[in-house]
Amino acid sequence: PVRDLTIGEALREAAQEAPDASALVAGSREPLPHRSWTYAELLDEATRAAHALLVRFQPGERVAVGAPNVPEWVILEYACGLAGVILVTVNPSYQPRELAYVLNQSGATGIFLLPEFRGNPMLQHLESVREECPALRDVVLFTEWEGFLASADAGTELPELTADMACMIQYTSGTTGFPKGALLHHRGLVNNGAHTMATMGAKPRSTYMGIMPLFHTGGCVLAVLGALSLRSSLVLVEMFEPGLVLDLMETYSAGAMLGVPTMLIAMVEHPSFAERDLSSVHAICSGGSTVPANLVRRLEDAIGAPFTIVFGQTECSPVCNMTHPDDTIEDKANTLGRPMPNVEVKIVNVESNATQPIGELGELCTRGYHVMHGYYNNPEATAKAIDSDGWLHTGDLAKMDERGYCTIEGRLKDMIIRGGENIYPREIEELLFQHPSVGEVAVVGLPDERMGEEVGAFLRAAPGETLDRNTLFAYVRENLSPQKTPRHWFALEAFPLTGSGKIQKFELRKGWENGNYSEMSAQ
C-alpha cells in the first residue's frame, strides 16, 4: 500500500519499533570502530538538528547541501523532513558556475557543505559566487556540526506536515544537458524507497550498502529511506571505491545493495573480487542507465544472489518499473520488469500521444503517487513533462509485452537519425558489451553533413584486453544491419560521468566536435 507518511514520521516510527537497532554507520577507511547511530540516537540527533534549522530558517525555505556521503548529510535529510525545510541537493564536484546556478534557481537561503573534498575547494567556490546569490544568507560547515546542533532551541515547536508537501529539490543528473530541479514530496520518496527494497527482496534488519551518492535519489531515497523502511543498518560509503566497498561488505556482512552499472563493473573487475566472502549478500540491484545483459548474468553467477533492475528517473521518486528476484534470467537481462505497486505505465506514440498496441515502440509514460510536483520555478518545463491527465512523459523509448513487462530501446534525445532512419543505441551497446574485449561502451549520434548523423562507438577495453576496430566492426556486421554498424570508433581510458555514475553522452558528442578524440585505426 501507499502510506501517508512524512520522512520525519517514518523515522519516528522506526525509532519506536527498533530503538536499539543499528541505523547508520560511517563506512570509511578509518580503523574500526566506525562512527555509528542506533535508531533512537538517529532520531534524537535529527530532532536536535531540526530545532537548529528552525532557528535559522522558516518551513518551506530551501536549504542546499553539498558534501559526499557523510553521516551528517543523512541526519540533515531527516532534520529537514522534521522541520519542513526543503532540501536542495548539490553535487560536491560542482564548480562555481554550476553551484551558483543551483543556488539561484532554487532560491536557497542556506547551504551546508564541507570546505573541500578530494581537491575541490567547495567553500572557496561558494565564496567566489556568494555575491551572485542574493537569497543565500546562511552557510554552515559540516566541520562545525556540533556547534550547529548546540544552537538548537528545544522550545521551538516542529511544524505539522503532510505527506503531499514538498521536501526536496533534486537536480536531474545532466546526461543530456543542464539540469532542472525536480520538486519531490514526502509521500513519493518514503513509499518509493520502501517499495523498491521490498521488491528487490532485501531482508528486514540486515545491512544495506550505501554506495550511491546522497545527492542522487539512489542514495538519499533508495538507500536512506529504503533501509529505514526495513529497520536495516545503512553502511554509508563516503565515496565509491571498489576495494573499500568490498572491504566494508565483508566487515559488516552486507545483505543488500544498489549501484549503477559502472560501479558494479568496477567491483567485479577488482583484482581481489574472487577472493571475497560475499555469502551474506541476498539482494543486489542496479539501474540508472542501460544494464547490459551480460552484466546481469556475471553478477548472479559471481555473487550467488538474485539480481533486480530498477528503472525510472529523478522525476518519479525515482522508480517506476522493476524486475523481481524470481523473474527468469531472460526477463532480468532483457526487460525493465513490470510497473511498481500502485504505479501506472503506458507506451504512447511519440507523434500522436495515442497508447501504442502491445509490442509497439513509443515513449514510456507513468502516473501515480511517485510523480514529482513539477520542476521548481519552471512551469514551461513542467507542462512539457506532465500532461493534463497527470502522466509523466519520461523521454524514454520502450515497448510493453502482454504481461506488462517493458523493454527500453533508448532515449528520445539519444535516438540517432541517420538518413531519416531511426537508430536506437541500446541495441548496439548491448551487442558490443557482450564482446570479450569491451569493458564499457556508449553509442552516440555524431553530426554528419550527408546523413544528418552517423553512429559513433566510444569504448573502454576490458582489463587485459585490446580493442581492435576491424574485429569489432566485423562482429557488429555479423549481427546487425549495415546502417546500425558504427562508422566512427574511439577507444577511451575513462568516460565522462555524472556524479551518480551515468555516462554523459552529450559530453562525448561535444568532445568529438572539439576534436578531443582520435579514431581507432583500421588495418
PDB file of N, CA and C in Angstrom, residues 376-445:
ATOM      1  N   TYR A 376      10.924  22.850 -10.262  1.00  0.00           N
ATOM      2  CA  TYR A 376      10.837  24.019  -9.407  1.00  0.00           C
ATOM      3  C   TYR A 376      10.986  25.313 -10.218  1.00  0.00           C
ATOM      4  N   ASN A 377      10.015  26.189 -10.057  1.00  0.00           N
ATOM      5  CA  ASN A 377      10.060  27.514 -10.677  1.00  0.00           C
ATOM      6  C   ASN A 377      10.284  27.439 -12.183  1.00  0.00           C
ATOM      7  N   ASN A 378       9.694  26.411 -12.813  1.00  0.00           N
ATOM      8  CA  ASN A 378       9.881  26.217 -14.250  1.00  0.00           C
ATOM      9  C   ASN A 378       8.583  25.627 -14.835  1.00  0.00           C
ATOM     10  N   PRO A 379       7.510  26.426 -14.867  1.00  0.00           N
ATOM     11  CA  PRO A 379       6.215  25.903 -15.318  1.00  0.00           C
ATOM     12  C   PRO A 379       6.221  25.419 -16.760  1.00  0.00           C
ATOM     13  N   GLU A 380       7.023  26.035 -17.604  1.00  0.00           N
ATOM     14  CA  GLU A 380       7.062  25.626 -19.012  1.00  0.00           C
ATOM     15  C   GLU A 380       7.605  24.208 -19.152  1.00  0.00           C
ATOM     16  N   ALA A 381       8.715  23.912 -18.452  1.00  0.00           N
ATOM     17  CA  ALA A 381       9.288  22.565 -18.494  1.00  0.00           C
ATOM     18  C   ALA A 381       8.353  21.555 -17.834  1.00  0.00           C
ATOM     19  N   THR A 382       7.660  21.979 -16.764  1.00  0.00           N
ATOM     20  CA  THR A 382       6.712  21.094 -16.086  1.00  0.00           C
ATOM     21  C   THR A 382       5.579  20.695 -17.024  1.00  0.00           C
ATOM     22  N   ALA A 383       5.047  21.668 -17.755  1.00  0.00           N
ATOM     23  CA  ALA A 383       3.942  21.397 -18.681  1.00  0.00           C
ATOM     24  C   ALA A 383       4.356  20.435 -19.789  1.00  0.00           C
ATOM     25  N   LYS A 384       5.605  20.486 -20.197  1.00  0.00           N
ATOM     26  CA  LYS A 384       6.096  19.562 -21.219  1.00  0.00           C
ATOM     27  C   LYS A 384       6.263  18.151 -20.664  1.00  0.00           C
ATOM     28  N   ALA A 385       6.575  18.061 -19.359  1.00  0.00           N
ATOM     29  CA  ALA A 385       6.868  16.759 -18.753  1.00  0.00           C
ATOM     30  C   ALA A 385       5.621  16.054 -18.247  1.00  0.00           C
ATOM     31  N   ILE A 386       4.676  16.798 -17.640  1.00  0.00           N
ATOM     32  CA  ILE A 386       3.484  16.196 -17.034  1.00  0.00           C
ATOM     33  C   ILE A 386       2.254  16.727 -17.759  1.00  0.00           C
ATOM     34  N   ASP A 387       1.475  15.817 -18.366  1.00  0.00           N
ATOM     35  CA  ASP A 387       0.324  16.284 -19.140  1.00  0.00           C
ATOM     36  C   ASP A 387      -0.884  16.541 -18.236  1.00  0.00           C
ATOM     37  N   SER A 388      -1.984  16.984 -18.841  1.00  0.00           N
ATOM     38  CA  SER A 388      -3.160  17.407 -18.070  1.00  0.00           C
ATOM     39  C   SER A 388      -3.830  16.250 -17.332  1.00  0.00           C
ATOM     40  N   ASP A 389      -3.525  15.013 -17.728  1.00  0.00           N
ATOM     41  CA  ASP A 389      -4.073  13.840 -17.040  1.00  0.00           C
ATOM     42  C   ASP A 389      -3.124  13.279 -15.987  1.00  0.00           C
ATOM     43  N   GLY A 390      -2.028  13.991 -15.741  1.00  0.00           N
ATOM     44  CA  GLY A 390      -1.105  13.570 -14.699  1.00  0.00           C
ATOM     45  C   GLY A 390      -0.043  12.576 -15.121  1.00  0.00           C
ATOM     46  N   TRP A 391       0.071  12.297 -16.414  1.00  0.00           N
ATOM     47  CA  TRP A 391       1.091  11.356 -16.902  1.00  0.00           C
ATOM     48  C   TRP A 391       2.432  12.070 -17.052  1.00  0.00           C
ATOM     49  N   LEU A 392       3.461  11.496 -16.462  1.00  0.00           N
ATOM     50  CA  LEU A 392       4.833  11.975 -16.639  1.00  0.00           C
ATOM     51  C   LEU A 392       5.405  11.356 -17.902  1.00  0.00           C
ATOM     52  N   HIS A 393       5.814  12.194 -18.841  1.00  0.00           N
ATOM     53  CA  HIS A 393       6.439  11.719 -20.080  1.00  0.00           C
ATOM     54  C   HIS A 393       7.946  11.633 -19.842  1.00  0.00           C
ATOM     55  N   THR A 394       8.460  10.404 -19.828  1.00  0.00           N
ATOM     56  CA  THR A 394       9.840  10.191 -19.371  1.00  0.00           C
ATOM     57  C   THR A 394      10.893  10.528 -20.410  1.00  0.00           C
ATOM     58  N   GLY A 395      10.520  10.555 -21.701  1.00  0.00           N
ATOM     59  CA  GLY A 395      11.525  10.742 -22.743  1.00  0.00           C
ATOM     60  C   GLY A 395      12.246   9.455 -23.101  1.00  0.00           C
ATOM     61  N   ASP A 396      11.827   8.326 -22.488  1.00  0.00           N
ATOM     62  CA  ASP A 396      12.440   7.029 -22.773  1.00  0.00           C
ATOM     63  C   ASP A 396      11.605   6.265 -23.789  1.00  0.00           C
ATOM     64  N   LEU A 397      12.259   5.636 -24.739  1.00  0.00           N
ATOM     65  CA  LEU A 397      11.598   4.839 -25.768  1.00  0.00           C
ATOM     66  C   LEU A 397      11.544   3.389 -25.318  1.00  0.00           C
ATOM     67  N   ALA A 398      10.348   2.805 -25.341  1.00  0.00           N
ATOM     68  CA  ALA A 398      10.183   1.459 -24.792  1.00  0.00           C
ATOM     69  C   ALA A 398       9.077   0.717 -25.525  1.00  0.00           C
ATOM     70  N   LYS A 399       9.000  -0.589 -25.244  1.00  0.00           N
ATOM     71  CA  LYS A 399       7.910  -1.443 -25.698  1.00  0.00           C
ATOM     72  C   LYS A 399       7.362  -2.173 -24.470  1.00  0.00           C
ATOM     73  N   MET A 400       6.090  -2.596 -24.531  1.00  0.00           N
ATOM     74  CA  MET A 400       5.498  -3.375 -23.444  1.00  0.00           C
ATOM     75  C   MET A 400       4.917  -4.662 -24.025  1.00  0.00           C
ATOM     76  N   ASP A 401       5.164  -5.790 -23.335  1.00  0.00           N
ATOM     77  CA  ASP A 401       4.568  -7.038 -23.807  1.00  0.00           C
ATOM     78  C   ASP A 401       3.224  -7.277 -23.115  1.00  0.00           C
ATOM     79  N   GLU A 402       2.577  -8.398 -23.451  1.00  0.00           N
ATOM     80  CA  GLU A 402       1.226  -8.662 -22.950  1.00  0.00           C
ATOM     81  C   GLU A 402       1.190  -8.884 -21.433  1.00  0.00           C
ATOM     82  N   ARG A 403       2.354  -9.134 -20.803  1.00  0.00           N
ATOM     83  CA  ARG A 403       2.408  -9.324 -19.352  1.00  0.00           C
ATOM     84  C   ARG A 403       2.617  -8.009 -18.604  1.00  0.00           C
ATOM     85  N   GLY A 404       2.887  -6.931 -19.336  1.00  0.00           N
ATOM     86  CA  GLY A 404       3.200  -5.657 -18.693  1.00  0.00           C
ATOM     87  C   GLY A 404       4.682  -5.431 -18.514  1.00  0.00           C
ATOM     88  N   TYR A 405       5.523  -6.361 -18.953  1.00  0.00           N
ATOM     89  CA  TYR A 405       6.978  -6.171 -18.883  1.00  0.00           C
ATOM     90  C   TYR A 405       7.404  -5.204 -19.994  1.00  0.00           C
ATOM     91  N   CYS A 406       8.254  -4.276 -19.639  1.00  0.00           N
ATOM     92  CA  CYS A 406       8.718  -3.279 -20.600  1.00  0.00           C
ATOM     93  C   CYS A 406      10.175  -3.522 -20.972  1.00  0.00           C
ATOM     94  N   THR A 407      10.518  -3.179 -22.200  1.00  0.00           N
ATOM     95  CA  THR A 407      11.915  -3.186 -22.628  1.00  0.00           C
ATOM     96  C   THR A 407      12.252  -1.786 -23.108  1.00  0.00           C
ATOM     97  N   ILE A 408      13.461  -1.345 -22.790  1.00  0.00           N
ATOM     98  CA  ILE A 408      13.884   0.010 -23.152  1.00  0.00           C
ATOM     99  C   ILE A 408      14.696  -0.043 -24.441  1.00  0.00           C
ATOM    100  N   GLU A 409      14.480   0.921 -25.283  1.00  0.00           N
ATOM    101  CA  GLU A 409      15.213   0.982 -26.549  1.00  0.00           C
ATOM    102  C   GLU A 409      16.153   2.178 -26.601  1.00  0.00           C
ATOM    103  N   GLY A 410      16.039   3.090 -25.650  1.00  0.00           N
ATOM    104  CA  GLY A 410      16.898   4.269 -25.638  1.00  0.00           C
ATOM    105  C   GLY A 410      16.094   5.491 -25.217  1.00  0.00           C
ATOM    106  N   ARG A 411      16.714   6.664 -25.337  1.00  0.00           N
ATOM    107  CA  ARG A 411      16.011   7.912 -25.024  1.00  0.00           C
ATOM    108  C   ARG A 411      15.707   8.662 -26.307  1.00  0.00           C
ATOM    109  N   LEU A 412      14.594   9.403 -26.270  1.00  0.00           N
ATOM    110  CA  LEU A 412      14.242  10.204 -27.438  1.00  0.00           C
ATOM    111  C   LEU A 412      15.408  11.080 -27.864  1.00  0.00           C
ATOM    112  N   LYS A 413      16.098  11.676 -26.875  1.00  0.00           N
ATOM    113  CA  LYS A 413      17.201  12.574 -27.203  1.00  0.00           C
ATOM    114  C   LYS A 413      18.450  11.810 -27.625  1.00  0.00           C
ATOM    115  N   ASP A 414      18.535  10.502 -27.266  1.00  0.00           N
ATOM    116  CA  ASP A 414      19.682   9.695 -27.671  1.00  0.00           C
ATOM    117  C   ASP A 414      19.481   9.075 -29.045  1.00  0.00           C
ATOM    118  N   MET A 415      18.233   9.031 -29.497  1.00  0.00           N
ATOM    119  CA  MET A 415      17.926   8.392 -30.763  1.00  0.00           C
ATOM    120  C   MET A 415      18.764   9.008 -31.883  1.00  0.00           C
ATOM    121  N   ILE A 416      19.361   8.159 -32.694  1.00  0.00           N
ATOM    122  CA  ILE A 416      20.183   8.602 -33.811  1.00  0.00           C
ATOM    123  C   ILE A 416      19.325   8.575 -35.078  1.00  0.00           C
ATOM    124  N   ILE A 417      19.275   9.697 -35.780  1.00  0.00           N
ATOM    125  CA  ILE A 417      18.517   9.757 -37.037  1.00  0.00           C
ATOM    126  C   ILE A 417      19.528   9.821 -38.175  1.00  0.00           C
ATOM    127  N   ARG A 418      19.729   8.688 -38.818  1.00  0.00           N
ATOM    128  CA  ARG A 418      20.726   8.567 -39.888  1.00  0.00           C
ATOM    129  C   ARG A 418      20.000   8.438 -41.220  1.00  0.00           C
ATOM    130  N   GLY A 419      20.140   9.461 -42.049  1.00  0.00           N
ATOM    131  CA  GLY A 419      19.474   9.425 -43.346  1.00  0.00           C
ATOM    132  C   GLY A 419      17.979   9.237 -43.237  1.00  0.00           C
ATOM    133  N   GLY A 420      17.380   9.799 -42.183  1.00  0.00           N
ATOM    134  CA  GLY A 420      15.938   9.692 -41.991  1.00  0.00           C
ATOM    135  C   GLY A 420      15.492   8.428 -41.293  1.00  0.00           C
ATOM    136  N   GLU A 421      16.436   7.537 -40.979  1.00  0.00           N
ATOM    137  CA  GLU A 421      16.090   6.280 -40.303  1.00  0.00           C
ATOM    138  C   GLU A 421      16.448   6.362 -38.823  1.00  0.00           C
ATOM    139  N   ASN A 422      15.517   5.937 -37.967  1.00  0.00           N
ATOM    140  CA  ASN A 422      15.763   5.964 -36.522  1.00  0.00           C
ATOM    141  C   ASN A 422      16.592   4.765 -36.088  1.00  0.00           C
ATOM    142  N   ILE A 423      17.679   5.053 -35.356  1.00  0.00           N
ATOM    143  CA  ILE A 423      18.557   4.005 -34.832  1.00  0.00           C
ATOM    144  C   ILE A 423      18.639   4.176 -33.322  1.00  0.00           C
ATOM    145  N   TYR A 424      18.457   3.083 -32.582  1.00  0.00           N
ATOM    146  CA  TYR A 424      18.429   3.149 -31.129  1.00  0.00           C
ATOM    147  C   TYR A 424      19.726   2.572 -30.552  1.00  0.00           C
ATOM    148  N   PRO A 425      20.505   3.414 -29.860  1.00  0.00           N
ATOM    149  CA  PRO A 425      21.830   2.996 -29.384  1.00  0.00           C
ATOM    150  C   PRO A 425      21.820   1.760 -28.505  1.00  0.00           C
ATOM    151  N   ARG A 426      20.760   1.552 -27.716  1.00  0.00           N
ATOM    152  CA  ARG A 426      20.727   0.449 -26.754  1.00  0.00           C
ATOM    153  C   ARG A 426      21.056  -0.892 -27.408  1.00  0.00           C
ATOM    154  N   GLU A 427      20.465  -1.154 -28.567  1.00  0.00           N
ATOM    155  CA  GLU A 427      20.667  -2.429 -29.254  1.00  0.00           C
ATOM    156  C   GLU A 427      22.139  -2.643 -29.600  1.00  0.00           C
ATOM    157  N   ILE A 428      22.791  -1.587 -30.069  1.00  0.00           N
ATOM    158  CA  ILE A 428      24.209  -1.685 -30.467  1.00  0.00           C
ATOM    159  C   ILE A 428      25.084  -1.817 -29.224  1.00  0.00           C
ATOM    160  N   GLU A 429      24.759  -1.066 -28.172  1.00  0.00           N
ATOM    161  CA  GLU A 429      25.535  -1.134 -26.927  1.00  0.00           C
ATOM    162  C   GLU A 429      25.466  -2.523 -26.301  1.00  0.00           C
ATOM    163  N   GLU A 430      24.273  -3.108 -26.268  1.00  0.00           N
ATOM    164  CA  GLU A 430      24.098  -4.457 -25.718  1.00  0.00           C
ATOM    165  C   GLU A 430      25.003  -5.448 -26.446  1.00  0.00           C
ATOM    166  N   LEU A 431      25.014  -5.356 -27.773  1.00  0.00           N
ATOM    167  CA  LEU A 431      25.805  -6.293 -28.573  1.00  0.00           C
ATOM    168  C   LEU A 431      27.300  -6.114 -28.305  1.00  0.00           C
ATOM    169  N   LEU A 432      27.772  -4.865 -28.332  1.00  0.00           N
ATOM    170  CA  LEU A 432      29.201  -4.619 -28.135  1.00  0.00           C
ATOM    171  C   LEU A 432      29.656  -5.010 -26.730  1.00  0.00           C
ATOM    172  N   PHE A 433      28.795  -4.803 -25.729  1.00  0.00           N
ATOM    173  CA  PHE A 433      29.189  -5.153 -24.359  1.00  0.00           C
ATOM    174  C   PHE A 433      29.428  -6.651 -24.217  1.00  0.00           C
ATOM    175  N   GLN A 434      28.771  -7.442 -25.041  1.00  0.00           N
ATOM    176  CA  GLN A 434      28.949  -8.890 -24.958  1.00  0.00           C
ATOM    177  C   GLN A 434      30.286  -9.356 -25.530  1.00  0.00           C
ATOM    178  N   HIS A 435      30.961  -8.486 -26.291  1.00  0.00           N
ATOM    179  CA  HIS A 435      32.273  -8.876 -26.850  1.00  0.00           C
ATOM    180  C   HIS A 435      33.316  -8.895 -25.734  1.00  0.00           C
ATOM    181  N   PRO A 436      34.124  -9.939 -25.644  1.00  0.00           N
ATOM    182  CA  PRO A 436      35.066 -10.069 -24.513  1.00  0.00           C
ATOM    183  C   PRO A 436      36.085  -8.947 -24.384  1.00  0.00           C
ATOM    184  N   SER A 437      36.363  -8.218 -25.457  1.00  0.00           N
ATOM    185  CA  SER A 437      37.373  -7.153 -25.382  1.00  0.00           C
ATOM    186  C   SER A 437      36.806  -5.847 -24.838  1.00  0.00           C
ATOM    187  N   VAL A 438      35.476  -5.760 -24.693  1.00  0.00           N
ATOM    188  CA  VAL A 438      34.824  -4.497 -24.343  1.00  0.00           C
ATOM    189  C   VAL A 438      34.456  -4.476 -22.857  1.00  0.00           C
ATOM    190  N   GLY A 439      34.954  -3.441 -22.137  1.00  0.00           N
ATOM    191  CA  GLY A 439      34.610  -3.265 -20.731  1.00  0.00           C
ATOM    192  C   GLY A 439      33.402  -2.371 -20.544  1.00  0.00           C
ATOM    193  N   GLU A 440      33.334  -1.270 -21.301  1.00  0.00           N
ATOM    194  CA  GLU A 440      32.202  -0.348 -21.270  1.00  0.00           C
ATOM    195  C   GLU A 440      32.028   0.248 -22.658  1.00  0.00           C
ATOM    196  N   VAL A 441      30.801   0.669 -22.961  1.00  0.00           N
ATOM    197  CA  VAL A 441      30.538   1.203 -24.290  1.00  0.00           C
ATOM    198  C   VAL A 441      29.414   2.230 -24.229  1.00  0.00           C
ATOM    199  N   ALA A 442      29.514   3.249 -25.061  1.00  0.00           N
ATOM    200  CA  ALA A 442      28.434   4.214 -25.270  1.00  0.00           C
ATOM    201  C   ALA A 442      28.356   4.495 -26.768  1.00  0.00           C
ATOM    202  N   VAL A 443      27.159   4.371 -27.316  1.00  0.00           N
ATOM    203  CA  VAL A 443      26.938   4.633 -28.736  1.00  0.00           C
ATOM    204  C   VAL A 443      26.205   5.970 -28.864  1.00  0.00           C
ATOM    205  N   VAL A 444      26.747   6.848 -29.714  1.00  0.00           N
ATOM    206  CA  VAL A 444      26.290   8.237 -29.795  1.00  0.00           C
ATOM    207  C   VAL A 444      26.107   8.629 -31.251  1.00  0.00           C
ATOM    208  N   GLY A 445      25.103   9.465 -31.512  1.00  0.00           N
ATOM    209  CA  GLY A 445      24.932  10.028 -32.846  1.00  0.00           C
ATOM    210  C   GLY A 445      25.851  11.222 -33.041  1.00  0.00           C
TER     211      GLY A 445
END
